[in-house]
Amino acid sequence: MSDRRRVRASLRIWVSLALILVAAVTFFVTRSTPPRPVARPVDEVYLPGYALYSESAERMPVQLFFPGVDLNLKAENREIYRSDDAADRLRQVVLLVLGGPGSDGLLTVFNDGVRLREVYLYEGTVYVDLDIPEKAASPTGALMEHLAVRSVEASLVRGFPEVERVRILRNGREVETLFGHIDVRRPRPLFAGSPAG
Amino acid sequence: MRIQCWSSVKSLFQIICAGFLMGLLGGPAQAAPLEETVIYLDPGHGGDDTGIVGGGGLTEKAVCLDLAQRLKEKIDQRLGHRTYLTRKEDENLSLDERAALANNHRGALFISIHLAAFPDQRYQGVGVFFPARIPHEVASGQEALPDWDALQEAHREHSEVLAGRVHGALRRRFPDVGDLGMHPLPLYPLAALNMPAVLVEPAVLSSAAEEEKLGSDAVLDAMAEAIFEGIDLFLKSGVPGERP
Ligand SMILES: [Zn+2]
């Protein structure tokens, strides 16, 4: 075996060892950092307040959307309980969005005062009825209010083909804005090229 | 004869009362002539709606009114345009009323002043927003927008340029604070405004550091001065390729 070949062979061994080491460290680091717990549990953000699912029910993956630190919407993988009723799946998604992200680096979009009254699905439109007390009327500026609306819309529209558009209601009524800045009067599909998500 | 005389006295009295009421309400007594530039400044929130409340107790509604008053003074003194505030004191005023005031008095510019809030102390600085294009035919089966909403369409390009001028001026004056950018957003009721319109958030009230700064006269004055510079530049240079 020539010198050059020997050097190449030992280089290959060292590179492989280094790669295995990096993989092992990554595995243990990510395993030992559990995702941050959900900001608020589901029964706190659901106004009717009754338990929705038994813990033993089968679960399915969903993608939720929250703003990242750069204020662009980012997907987060979560789970909901499997249900044959579409409105039931969508209700769980909204509850998770209201509860806040489960991972670091994502921002909570609704403050503690906001809860879900109900979710309805009718001919492709999801009606999301939020309970927003008067005191929580303006907890935010225009950009965060926009991101809150977009989080709900994106989480419902992107993961569920039966959803074409989202209509957000406040305290059971159609309103111009949720917190005084962003227009929510019409059911809106996600339109391409929209800012911040 | 006596009846006719009495009815003309009555109409005269009604006109005087209407004029007096308009004066009390703070709006211009009559629509401005077309050649006159009318600038509408809109301090966000007011009355029961405090807007954001900082950790130290400063309210968005109070800071916005203060900034708008400073800005009005600068425009009145240095540009000589007619400048009106949608609200002159701490009062409730619906978003629709704000838009109607500016439209009915032939406003040439509308600057809505607000502050921002974020769920995290890391965010500070300046954000300026202009009305996003709202698609008229957004999905099958949806009706086209009524005229009230379409008014901004003719001015969207100008709104974007105005936003750029104001954002640039604020960034030049406050280069060390964060930049929350300039974005088109579906702002209510800006889509209904028949004039270039922007919403300015010159600071983040949820940031403890920024709240402290907002308590300073010098900082508030510098913010008003920067917004003034943006407006002045827009009025002087207009939209690139167009007569201002
Ligand atoms: Zn505001």
PDB file of C-alpha atoms and ligand atoms in Angstrom, chain A residues 140 181, chain B residues 45 60 114-115, ligand 1:
ATOM      1  CA  THR A 140     -51.261  44.535  20.701  1.00  0.00           C
ATOM      2  CA  HIS A 181     -56.121  47.454  13.583  1.00  0.00           C
TER       3      HIS A 181
ATOM      4  CA  HIS B  45     -57.522  54.487  20.361  1.00  0.00           C
ATOM      5  CA  GLU B  60     -50.909  54.041  23.920  1.00  0.00           C
ATOM      6  CA  HIS B 114     -50.159  53.965  17.146  1.00  0.00           C
ATOM      7  CA  LEU B 115     -47.573  52.068  19.186  1.00  0.00           C
TER       8      LEU B 115
HETATM    9 ZN    ZN C   1     -52.976  50.665  18.306  1.00  0.00          ZN
END
